[in-house]
Short mmCIF file of C-alpha atoms in Angstrom, two decimals:
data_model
loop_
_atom_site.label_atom_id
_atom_site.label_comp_id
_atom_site.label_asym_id
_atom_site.label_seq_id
_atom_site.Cartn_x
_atom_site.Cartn_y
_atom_site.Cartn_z
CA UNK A 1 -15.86 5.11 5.23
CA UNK A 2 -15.82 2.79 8.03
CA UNK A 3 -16.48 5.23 10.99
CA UNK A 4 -16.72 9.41 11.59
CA UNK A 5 -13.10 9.13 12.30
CA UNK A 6 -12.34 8.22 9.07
CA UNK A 7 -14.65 10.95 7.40
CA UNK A 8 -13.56 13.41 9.40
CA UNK A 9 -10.21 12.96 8.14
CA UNK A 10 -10.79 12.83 4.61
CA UNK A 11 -13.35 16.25 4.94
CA UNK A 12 -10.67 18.03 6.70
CA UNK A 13 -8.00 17.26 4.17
CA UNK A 14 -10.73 18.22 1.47
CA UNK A 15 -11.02 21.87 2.96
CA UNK A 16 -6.96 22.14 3.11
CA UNK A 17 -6.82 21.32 -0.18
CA UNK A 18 -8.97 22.99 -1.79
CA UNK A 19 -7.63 26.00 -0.34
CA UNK A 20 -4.08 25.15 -0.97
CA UNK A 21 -4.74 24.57 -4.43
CA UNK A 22 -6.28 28.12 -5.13
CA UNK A 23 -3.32 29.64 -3.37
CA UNK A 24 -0.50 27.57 -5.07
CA UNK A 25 -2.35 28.06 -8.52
CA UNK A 26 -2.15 32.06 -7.62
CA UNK A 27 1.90 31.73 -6.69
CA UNK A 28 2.00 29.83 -9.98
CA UNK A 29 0.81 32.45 -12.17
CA UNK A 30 2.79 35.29 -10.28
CA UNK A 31 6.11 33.11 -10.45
CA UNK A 32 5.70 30.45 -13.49
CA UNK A 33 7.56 28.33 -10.45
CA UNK A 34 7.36 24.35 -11.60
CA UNK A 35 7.57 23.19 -7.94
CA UNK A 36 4.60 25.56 -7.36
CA UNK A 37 2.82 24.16 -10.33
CA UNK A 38 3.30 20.41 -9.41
CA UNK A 39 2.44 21.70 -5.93
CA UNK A 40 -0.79 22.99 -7.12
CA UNK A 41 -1.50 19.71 -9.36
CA UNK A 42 -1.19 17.88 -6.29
CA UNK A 43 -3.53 19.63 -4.72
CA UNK A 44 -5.86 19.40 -7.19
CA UNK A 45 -5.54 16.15 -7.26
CA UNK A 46 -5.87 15.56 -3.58
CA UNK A 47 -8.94 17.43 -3.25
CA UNK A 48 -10.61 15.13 -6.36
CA UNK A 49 -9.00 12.07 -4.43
CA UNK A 50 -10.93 13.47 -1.29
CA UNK A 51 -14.51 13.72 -3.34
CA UNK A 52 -14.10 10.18 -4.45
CA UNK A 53 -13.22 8.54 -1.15
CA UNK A 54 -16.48 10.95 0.17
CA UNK A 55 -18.38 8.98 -2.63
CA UNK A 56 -17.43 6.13 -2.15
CA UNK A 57 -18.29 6.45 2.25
CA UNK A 58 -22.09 7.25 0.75
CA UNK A 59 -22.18 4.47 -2.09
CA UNK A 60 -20.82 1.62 0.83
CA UNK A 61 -23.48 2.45 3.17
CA UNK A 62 -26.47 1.30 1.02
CA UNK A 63 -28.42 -1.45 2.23
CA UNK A 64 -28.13 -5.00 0.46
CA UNK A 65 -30.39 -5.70 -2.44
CA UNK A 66 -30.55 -8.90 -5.11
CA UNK A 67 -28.14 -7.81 -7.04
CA UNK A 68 -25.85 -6.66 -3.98
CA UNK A 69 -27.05 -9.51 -1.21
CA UNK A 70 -23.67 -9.06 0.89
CA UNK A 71 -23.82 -4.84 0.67
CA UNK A 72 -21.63 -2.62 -1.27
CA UNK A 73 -18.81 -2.12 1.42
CA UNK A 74 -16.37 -3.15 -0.81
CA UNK A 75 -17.30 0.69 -3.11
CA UNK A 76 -14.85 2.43 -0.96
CA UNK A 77 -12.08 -0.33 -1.78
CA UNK A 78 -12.76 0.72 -5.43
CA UNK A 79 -12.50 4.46 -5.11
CA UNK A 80 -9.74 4.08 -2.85
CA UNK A 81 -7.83 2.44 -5.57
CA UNK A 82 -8.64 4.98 -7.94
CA UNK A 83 -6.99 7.13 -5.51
CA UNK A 84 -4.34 5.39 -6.37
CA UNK A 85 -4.53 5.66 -9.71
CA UNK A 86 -5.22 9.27 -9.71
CA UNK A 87 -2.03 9.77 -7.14
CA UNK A 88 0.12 8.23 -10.31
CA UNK A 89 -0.65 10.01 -12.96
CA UNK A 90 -2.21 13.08 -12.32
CA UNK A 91 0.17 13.81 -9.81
CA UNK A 92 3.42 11.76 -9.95
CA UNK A 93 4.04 11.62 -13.81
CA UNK A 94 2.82 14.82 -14.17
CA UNK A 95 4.90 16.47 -11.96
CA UNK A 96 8.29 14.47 -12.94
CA UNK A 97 7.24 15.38 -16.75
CA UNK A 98 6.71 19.21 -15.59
CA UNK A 99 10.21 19.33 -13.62
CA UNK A 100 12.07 17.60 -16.67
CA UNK A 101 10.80 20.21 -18.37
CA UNK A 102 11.64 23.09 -16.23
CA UNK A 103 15.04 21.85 -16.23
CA UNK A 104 16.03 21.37 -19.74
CA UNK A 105 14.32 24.79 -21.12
CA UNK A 106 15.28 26.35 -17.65
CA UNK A 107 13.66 30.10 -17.60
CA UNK A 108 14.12 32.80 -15.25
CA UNK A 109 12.10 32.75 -12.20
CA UNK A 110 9.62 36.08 -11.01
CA UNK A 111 9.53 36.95 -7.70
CA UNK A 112 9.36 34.35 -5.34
CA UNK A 113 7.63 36.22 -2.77
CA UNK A 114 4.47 34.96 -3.31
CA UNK A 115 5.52 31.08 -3.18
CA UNK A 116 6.95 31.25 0.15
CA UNK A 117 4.22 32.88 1.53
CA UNK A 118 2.04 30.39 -0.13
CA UNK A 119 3.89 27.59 0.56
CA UNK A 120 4.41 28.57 4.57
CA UNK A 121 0.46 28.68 4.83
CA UNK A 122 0.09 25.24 3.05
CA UNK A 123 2.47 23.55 5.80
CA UNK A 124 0.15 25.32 8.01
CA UNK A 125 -3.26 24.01 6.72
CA UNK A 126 -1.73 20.52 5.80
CA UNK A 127 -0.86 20.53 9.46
CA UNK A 128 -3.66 20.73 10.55
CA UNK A 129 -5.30 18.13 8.54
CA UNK A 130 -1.97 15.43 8.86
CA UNK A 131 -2.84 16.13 12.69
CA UNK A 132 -6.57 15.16 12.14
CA UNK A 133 -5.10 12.00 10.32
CA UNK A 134 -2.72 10.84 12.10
CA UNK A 135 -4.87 11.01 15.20
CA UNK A 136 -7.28 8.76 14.05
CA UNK A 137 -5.10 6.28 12.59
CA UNK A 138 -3.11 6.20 16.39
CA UNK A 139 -6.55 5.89 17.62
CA UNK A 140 -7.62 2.65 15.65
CA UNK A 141 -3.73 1.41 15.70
CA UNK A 142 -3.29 1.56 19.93
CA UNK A 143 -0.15 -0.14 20.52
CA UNK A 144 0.60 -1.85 17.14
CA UNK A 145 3.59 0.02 14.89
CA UNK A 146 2.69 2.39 12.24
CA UNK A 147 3.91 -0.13 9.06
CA UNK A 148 2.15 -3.09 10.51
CA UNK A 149 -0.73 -0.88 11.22
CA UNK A 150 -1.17 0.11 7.74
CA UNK A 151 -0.20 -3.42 6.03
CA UNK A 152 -3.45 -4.54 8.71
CA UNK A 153 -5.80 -1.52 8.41
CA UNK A 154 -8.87 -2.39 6.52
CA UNK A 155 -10.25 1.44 6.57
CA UNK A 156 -9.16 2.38 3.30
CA UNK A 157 -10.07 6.08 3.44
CA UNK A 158 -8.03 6.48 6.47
CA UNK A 159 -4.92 4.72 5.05
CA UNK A 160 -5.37 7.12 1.84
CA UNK A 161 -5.92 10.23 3.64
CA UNK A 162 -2.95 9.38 6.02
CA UNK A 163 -0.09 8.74 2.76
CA UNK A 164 -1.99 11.42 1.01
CA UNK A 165 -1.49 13.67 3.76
CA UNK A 166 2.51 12.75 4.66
CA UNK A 167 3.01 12.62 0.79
CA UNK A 168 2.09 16.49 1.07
CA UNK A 169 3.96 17.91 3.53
CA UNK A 170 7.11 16.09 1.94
CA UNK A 171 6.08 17.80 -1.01
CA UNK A 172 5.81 21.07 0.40
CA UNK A 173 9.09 20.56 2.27
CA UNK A 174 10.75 19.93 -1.08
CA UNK A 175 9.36 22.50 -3.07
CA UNK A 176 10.50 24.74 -0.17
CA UNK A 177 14.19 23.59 -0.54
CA UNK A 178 13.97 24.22 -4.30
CA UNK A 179 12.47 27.34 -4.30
CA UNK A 180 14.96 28.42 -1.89
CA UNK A 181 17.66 27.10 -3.53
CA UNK A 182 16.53 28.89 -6.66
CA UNK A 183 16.47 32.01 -5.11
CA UNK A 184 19.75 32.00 -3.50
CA UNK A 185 21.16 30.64 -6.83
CA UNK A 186 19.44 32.67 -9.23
CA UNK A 187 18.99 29.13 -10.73
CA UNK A 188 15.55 27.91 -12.18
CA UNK A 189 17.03 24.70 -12.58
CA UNK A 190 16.34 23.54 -8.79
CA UNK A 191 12.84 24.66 -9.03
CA UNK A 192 12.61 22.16 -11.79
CA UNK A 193 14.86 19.37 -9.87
CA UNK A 194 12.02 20.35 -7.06
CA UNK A 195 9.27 19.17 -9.03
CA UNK A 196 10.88 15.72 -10.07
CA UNK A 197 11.22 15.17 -6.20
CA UNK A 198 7.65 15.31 -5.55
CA UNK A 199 6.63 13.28 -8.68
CA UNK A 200 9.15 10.21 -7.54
CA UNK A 201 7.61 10.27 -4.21
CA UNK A 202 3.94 10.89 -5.62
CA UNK A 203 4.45 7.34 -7.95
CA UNK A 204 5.96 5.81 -4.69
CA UNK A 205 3.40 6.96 -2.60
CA UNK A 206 0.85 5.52 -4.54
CA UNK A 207 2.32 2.21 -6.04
CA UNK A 208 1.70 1.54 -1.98
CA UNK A 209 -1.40 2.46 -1.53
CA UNK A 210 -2.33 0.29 -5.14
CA UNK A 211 -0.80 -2.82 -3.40
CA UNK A 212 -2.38 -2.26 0.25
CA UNK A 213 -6.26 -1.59 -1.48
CA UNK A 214 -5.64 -4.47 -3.87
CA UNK A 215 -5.37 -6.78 -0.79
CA UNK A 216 -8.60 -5.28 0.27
CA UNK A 217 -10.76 -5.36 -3.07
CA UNK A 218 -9.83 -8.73 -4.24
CA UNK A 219 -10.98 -10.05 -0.44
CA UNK A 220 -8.96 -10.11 2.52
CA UNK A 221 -9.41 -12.12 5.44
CA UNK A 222 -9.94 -10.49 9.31
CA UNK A 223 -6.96 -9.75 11.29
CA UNK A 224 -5.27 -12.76 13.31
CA UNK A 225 -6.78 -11.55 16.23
CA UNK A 226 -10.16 -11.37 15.43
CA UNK A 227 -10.44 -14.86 13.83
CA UNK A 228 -8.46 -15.67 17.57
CA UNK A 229 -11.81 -14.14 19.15
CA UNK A 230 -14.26 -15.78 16.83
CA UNK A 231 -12.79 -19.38 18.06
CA UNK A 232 -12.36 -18.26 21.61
CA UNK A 233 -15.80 -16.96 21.64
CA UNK A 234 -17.47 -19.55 20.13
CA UNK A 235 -15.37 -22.45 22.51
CA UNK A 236 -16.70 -20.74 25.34
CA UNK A 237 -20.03 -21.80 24.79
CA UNK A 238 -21.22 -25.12 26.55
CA UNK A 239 -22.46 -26.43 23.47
CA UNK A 240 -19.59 -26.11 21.33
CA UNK A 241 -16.88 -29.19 21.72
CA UNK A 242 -14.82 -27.80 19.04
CA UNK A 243 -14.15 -25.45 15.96
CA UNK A 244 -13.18 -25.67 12.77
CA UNK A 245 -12.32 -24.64 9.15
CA UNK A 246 -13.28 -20.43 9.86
CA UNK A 247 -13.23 -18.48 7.00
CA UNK A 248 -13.84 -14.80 6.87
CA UNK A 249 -13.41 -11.75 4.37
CA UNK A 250 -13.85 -7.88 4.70
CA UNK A 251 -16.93 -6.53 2.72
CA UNK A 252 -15.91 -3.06 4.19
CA UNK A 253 -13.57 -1.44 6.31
CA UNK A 254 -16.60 -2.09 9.20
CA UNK A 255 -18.50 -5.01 7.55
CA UNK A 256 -17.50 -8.68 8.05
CA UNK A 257 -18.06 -11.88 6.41
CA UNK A 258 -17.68 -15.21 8.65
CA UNK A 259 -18.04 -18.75 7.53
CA UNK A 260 -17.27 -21.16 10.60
CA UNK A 261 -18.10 -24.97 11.33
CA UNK A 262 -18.45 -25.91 14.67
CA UNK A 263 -18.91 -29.05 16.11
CA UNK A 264 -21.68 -29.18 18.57
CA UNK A 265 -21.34 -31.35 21.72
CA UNK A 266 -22.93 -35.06 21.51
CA UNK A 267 -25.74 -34.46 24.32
CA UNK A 268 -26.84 -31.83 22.03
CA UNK A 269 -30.50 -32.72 20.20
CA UNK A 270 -31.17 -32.37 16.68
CA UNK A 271 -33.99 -29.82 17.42
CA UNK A 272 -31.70 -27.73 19.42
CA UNK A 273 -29.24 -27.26 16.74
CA UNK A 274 -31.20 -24.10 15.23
CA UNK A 275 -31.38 -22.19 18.28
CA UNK A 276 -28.09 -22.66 18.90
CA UNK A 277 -26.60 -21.56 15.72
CA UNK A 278 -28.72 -18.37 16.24
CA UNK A 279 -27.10 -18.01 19.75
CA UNK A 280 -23.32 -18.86 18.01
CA UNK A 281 -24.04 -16.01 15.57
CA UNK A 282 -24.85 -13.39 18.64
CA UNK A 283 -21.90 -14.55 20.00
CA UNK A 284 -19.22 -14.14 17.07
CA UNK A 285 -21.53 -10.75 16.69
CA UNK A 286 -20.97 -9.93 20.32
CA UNK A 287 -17.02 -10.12 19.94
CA UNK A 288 -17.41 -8.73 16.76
CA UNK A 289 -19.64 -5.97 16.39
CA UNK A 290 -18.49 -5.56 12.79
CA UNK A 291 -19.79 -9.40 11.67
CA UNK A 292 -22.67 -8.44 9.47
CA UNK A 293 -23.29 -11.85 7.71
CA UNK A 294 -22.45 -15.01 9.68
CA UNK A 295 -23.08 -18.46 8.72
CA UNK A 296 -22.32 -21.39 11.12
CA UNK A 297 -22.38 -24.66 10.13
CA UNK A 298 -22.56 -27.72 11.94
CA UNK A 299 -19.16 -29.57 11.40
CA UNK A 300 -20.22 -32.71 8.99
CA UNK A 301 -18.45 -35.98 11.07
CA UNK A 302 -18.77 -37.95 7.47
CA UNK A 303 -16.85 -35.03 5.63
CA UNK A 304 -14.64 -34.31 8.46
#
């Protein structure tokens, strides 16, 4: 989890959840609605999505070791992806299965009483925690567009608790239209064609999020313009003459790797060199308060 922001989100979607799925499990049983069902799936799923992502926050903040010298940022890459994962099967398939289902052995319905009152209090709670969301991610996005906020995001959590979020209230909107269209119908067949809705855009949901945390945990590099402030930083120093290969990769949504060679002005002595990488590094760091390891290297004239 790369800041409180971020946590916050994914604890209040946790709570919402939680307390969705109890409700939508209760409607279930009263109405043996499918939408309901995949509804409450969903939910369950979220909220074990939610736990993992919290895991993941605590197992990224310990300290580097030997056998971890660069941290273990990249843990909530991994969970995040399992979100993913999760999102697929135990709700998408699941749910697609579960409407097939309802549709080719359609049964009556019971009353459906209970699901809309269940299913008006979910919009409510998931509201409230797509607000929480959503503000955050405008927060860390400013003036950039949503897509090319997400494509550049490196806080997984937030970009998982953000789809997760938007994937439920479409979900509850749908289930909605089905379970009203099965009452006015008499027709359990819509309930059914509800639940195939929600597992279509479940699997889409999180075939994204697979391909945006993949980026992420194989190593991606900082944003353009951070590696623009690395160089600018690091040409505004009187010793620098010029930049040049930078590398850099996210170890965590907050944690960054930078590799950089810089070549050091002529009049500079050989015994000054240390003291002025150290200064370099408290530069980049000063740009970049998210630069954890940082390794400058004088640029090699015979290589170069």
């Amino acid at each position: 989890m790369a800041s409180g922001g971020s946590r916050l989100a994914v604890i209040a979607a946790l709570v919402a959840n939680s307390t969705i799925a109890v409700a939508k499990l209760f409607a279930f049983v009263i109405t043996g609605s499918a939408a309901m069902l995949a509804e409450a799936i969903h939910s369950v799923a979220d909220s074990s999505n939610q736990g993992m992502l919290l895991y993941g926050s605590k197992a990224a903040r310990e300290p580097a070791d030997i056998t971890h010298p660069f941290g273990r940022g990249k843990e909530v890459y991994f969970w995040s992806f399992l979100v993913a994962v999760m999102l697929f099967f135990g709700g998408g398939v699941w749910a697609f299965l579960h409407g097939w289902e309802a549709i080719s052995h359609a049964e009556p319905l019971g009353n459906l009483t209970a699901s809309f009152v269940v299913l008006g209090f979910a919009l409510v709670l998931e509201s409230i925690s797509f607000g929480v969301a959503l503000r955050e991610f405008n927060r860390h996005r400013g003036a950039t567009s949503m897509w090319q906020a997400v494509r550049e995001s490196k806080d997984a959590s937030l970009i998982v608790i953000l789809l997760e979020d938007t994937a439920a209230m479409l979900g509850l909107i749908f289930a909605l239209v089905g379970t009203t269209a099965a009452w006015a119908t008499g027709d359990s067949r819509w309930d059914g064609a509800a639940s195939l809705l929600i597992g279509v855009m479940l699997a889409v949901v999180a075939v994204l999020l697979a391909f945006e945390i993949k980026a992420l945990l194989i190593g991606e590099a900082a944003g353009r313009r951070d590696r623009m402030l690395i160089r600018a930083a690091l040409l505004g120093m009187d010793e620098v003459a010029a930049v040049g290969r930078l590398l850099t990769m996210h170890m965590g949504p907050d944690d960054l790797l930078v590799n950089v060679e810089v070549d050091f002005v002529e009049s500079l002595a050989a015994a000054e060199i240390p003291d002025t990488i150290a200064k370099a590094e408290e530069v980049i760091r000063g740009h970049i308060p998210g630069a954890g390891n940082i390794f400058v290297e004088p640029y090699d004239q015979d290589q170069g």
